[in-house]
Coordinates of C-alpha atoms in Angstrom, one line a residue:
M1 CA 2.4 -24.4 -24.9
S2 CA -0.6 -23.8 -22.6
L3 CA -0.5 -23.2 -18.7
K4 CA -2.0 -26.7 -18.3
N5 CA 0.9 -28.2 -20.1
L6 CA 3.4 -26.2 -18.1
K7 CA 1.7 -27.2 -14.9
E8 CA 1.9 -30.9 -15.9
Y9 CA 5.6 -30.4 -16.6
L10 CA 6.3 -28.8 -13.3
K11 CA 4.4 -31.4 -11.3
Q12 CA 6.8 -34.1 -12.8
R13 CA 9.8 -32.3 -11.6
S14 CA 11.5 -32.7 -8.2
K15 CA 11.9 -29.9 -5.6
E16 CA 15.6 -29.6 -6.6
D17 CA 14.9 -29.5 -10.3
L18 CA 12.4 -26.7 -9.7
I19 CA 14.9 -24.8 -7.5
N20 CA 17.6 -25.2 -10.3
E21 CA 15.1 -24.2 -13.0
I22 CA 13.9 -21.1 -11.2
S23 CA 17.5 -20.1 -10.1
G24 CA 18.4 -20.5 -13.9
L25 CA 15.6 -18.2 -14.9
F26 CA 16.7 -15.8 -12.2
S27 CA 20.2 -15.6 -13.6
K28 CA 19.2 -15.4 -17.2
F29 CA 16.4 -12.8 -17.2
E30 CA 16.5 -9.5 -15.4
Y31 CA 12.7 -9.4 -15.5
V32 CA 12.6 -12.5 -13.3
K33 CA 15.1 -11.2 -10.9
D34 CA 13.0 -7.8 -10.6
Y35 CA 9.8 -10.0 -10.0
Y36 CA 11.6 -12.0 -7.2
Q37 CA 13.1 -8.9 -5.6
T38 CA 9.7 -7.3 -5.3
K39 CA 7.7 -10.7 -4.4
L40 CA 10.2 -11.1 -1.6
G41 CA 10.0 -7.6 -0.4
K42 CA 13.6 -6.7 -1.0
N43 CA 14.8 -3.8 -3.0
D44 CA 11.4 -2.7 -4.3
A45 CA 12.6 0.8 -4.4
Q46 CA 15.7 -0.3 -6.5
V47 CA 13.4 -2.1 -8.9
L48 CA 11.0 1.1 -9.0
Q49 CA 14.0 3.3 -9.7
K50 CA 15.0 1.1 -12.6
Y51 CA 11.6 1.5 -14.1
K52 CA 11.5 5.4 -13.5
D53 CA 14.9 5.5 -15.1
I54 CA 13.5 4.1 -18.2
I55 CA 10.8 6.7 -18.3
E56 CA 13.2 9.5 -17.5
D57 CA 15.6 8.3 -20.3
E58 CA 12.7 8.7 -22.8
F59 CA 12.2 12.3 -22.0
F60 CA 15.8 13.2 -20.8
P61 CA 18.5 10.9 -21.9
T62 CA 22.1 11.4 -20.7
R63 CA 23.1 12.3 -24.3
G64 CA 21.1 13.9 -26.9
F65 CA 17.4 14.8 -26.9
G66 CA 14.6 12.9 -25.5
K67 CA 12.4 10.9 -28.0
A68 CA 9.3 11.0 -25.8
R69 CA 8.0 7.7 -27.0
L70 CA 5.0 7.5 -24.7
S71 CA 4.7 3.7 -25.7
V72 CA 8.2 2.9 -24.1
A73 CA 7.4 5.1 -21.0
K74 CA 4.0 3.4 -20.5
K75 CA 5.6 -0.1 -21.0
A76 CA 7.8 0.5 -18.1
I77 CA 4.7 1.4 -15.9
S78 CA 2.9 -1.7 -17.2
D79 CA 6.0 -3.9 -16.5
Y80 CA 6.5 -2.5 -13.1
Q81 CA 2.8 -3.0 -12.3
K82 CA 2.9 -6.7 -13.2
M83 CA 5.5 -7.5 -10.6
S84 CA 5.1 -5.1 -7.7
P85 CA 2.4 -5.3 -5.1
A86 CA 3.2 -2.0 -3.6
S87 CA 0.5 0.6 -4.2
E88 CA 2.7 3.5 -3.3
G89 CA 5.3 2.3 -6.0
L90 CA 2.6 2.2 -8.7
A91 CA 1.3 5.7 -7.9
D92 CA 4.8 7.0 -7.8
I93 CA 5.6 5.8 -11.2
M94 CA 2.4 7.0 -12.7
I95 CA 2.7 10.4 -11.3
F96 CA 6.6 10.4 -12.3
F97 CA 5.4 9.8 -16.0
V98 CA 3.3 12.9 -16.0
E99 CA 6.1 14.9 -14.2
M100 CA 8.4 13.9 -17.0
G101 CA 5.9 14.8 -19.7
V102 CA 5.3 18.2 -18.1
K103 CA 9.0 18.9 -17.6
F104 CA 9.6 17.8 -21.3
T105 CA 6.9 20.3 -22.5
N106 CA 8.2 23.0 -20.4
A107 CA 11.8 22.4 -21.6
Y108 CA 11.1 21.9 -25.4
G109 CA 7.9 23.7 -26.1
D110 CA 4.4 22.8 -27.1
I111 CA 3.9 19.2 -28.2
N112 CA 0.5 18.0 -29.6
E113 CA -2.9 17.1 -28.5
P114 CA -2.3 13.2 -28.4
F115 CA 0.7 13.9 -26.1
Y116 CA -1.3 16.0 -23.7
N117 CA -4.2 13.6 -23.9
S118 CA -2.0 10.8 -22.8
M119 CA -0.5 12.7 -20.0
E120 CA -4.0 13.8 -18.7
S121 CA -5.2 10.2 -19.0
M122 CA -2.3 9.0 -17.0
Y123 CA -2.8 11.7 -14.5
E124 CA -6.3 10.7 -14.1
R125 CA -5.5 7.2 -13.7
A126 CA -3.0 8.1 -11.0
I127 CA -5.4 10.2 -9.2
K128 CA -8.0 7.7 -9.1
F129 CA -5.5 5.0 -8.0
I130 CA -4.3 7.3 -5.3
T131 CA -7.8 8.0 -4.1
D132 CA -8.9 4.3 -4.2
H133 CA -6.0 3.4 -2.1
G134 CA -6.2 6.3 0.4
I135 CA -2.9 7.5 -0.1
Q136 CA -3.7 11.3 -1.1
D137 CA -1.4 12.7 1.7
M138 CA 1.6 11.0 0.1
F139 CA 1.0 12.4 -3.3
K140 CA -0.9 15.7 -2.8
T141 CA 2.3 18.0 -3.1
R142 CA 3.6 16.3 -6.3
C143 CA -0.1 16.3 -7.9
I144 CA -0.5 20.0 -7.3
K145 CA 2.9 20.9 -8.6
I146 CA 2.1 19.2 -11.7
V147 CA -1.0 21.3 -12.0
E148 CA 1.1 24.5 -11.3
D149 CA 3.6 23.6 -13.7
T150 CA 1.3 23.4 -16.5
V151 CA -0.2 26.9 -16.3
N152 CA 1.3 28.2 -19.7
I153 CA 0.7 24.9 -21.5
G154 CA -2.0 24.9 -24.2
W155 CA -4.6 22.4 -25.5
G156 CA -6.7 22.8 -22.3
F157 CA -4.1 20.6 -20.5
H158 CA -3.9 22.8 -17.5
D159 CA -7.7 23.1 -17.1
G160 CA -8.1 19.2 -17.3
L161 CA -5.3 18.5 -14.8
S162 CA -6.6 21.2 -12.5
N163 CA -10.2 19.9 -12.6
L164 CA -8.9 16.4 -11.9
Y165 CA -6.8 17.5 -8.9
Y166 CA -9.6 19.5 -7.2
E167 CA -12.1 16.6 -7.7
C168 CA -9.6 14.2 -5.9
F169 CA -8.0 16.5 -3.3
E170 CA -10.4 19.4 -2.6
T171 CA -13.6 17.6 -2.1

């Protein structure tokens, strides 16, 4: 089905039918509920926390050891980004991802180069986003803490994050 077909279908429905259909989607699908909560400006913090919990659970589940599946954690960021207009929330969740990765490394020891490349890439993306949206003051403390917490991590990880931090916050 194409978007064009969907639009034709929706045009043929009455307002009441559309309300019932959207209400049904809202009731059946959590993603739709999250979308409308953020779109209507209600409970964006609650939706943000839900996606941060997905990330945290990948690194530090309630039981057992974290799997640190970066694809799952990145999908949480992507899903949140698709539904939330709040730039602060998106910056928050990207920084949170890096914080969890750094905490995981410090808890369980050295990981591998692709892991650190992914963390550094997300940090760079977050820093750029923060700068582009002029919200450095909101995130400066957390960003420098990430750099400080990586002093003893190898693979050039600390140096890379440090350079990114100083390019953004100290220029």
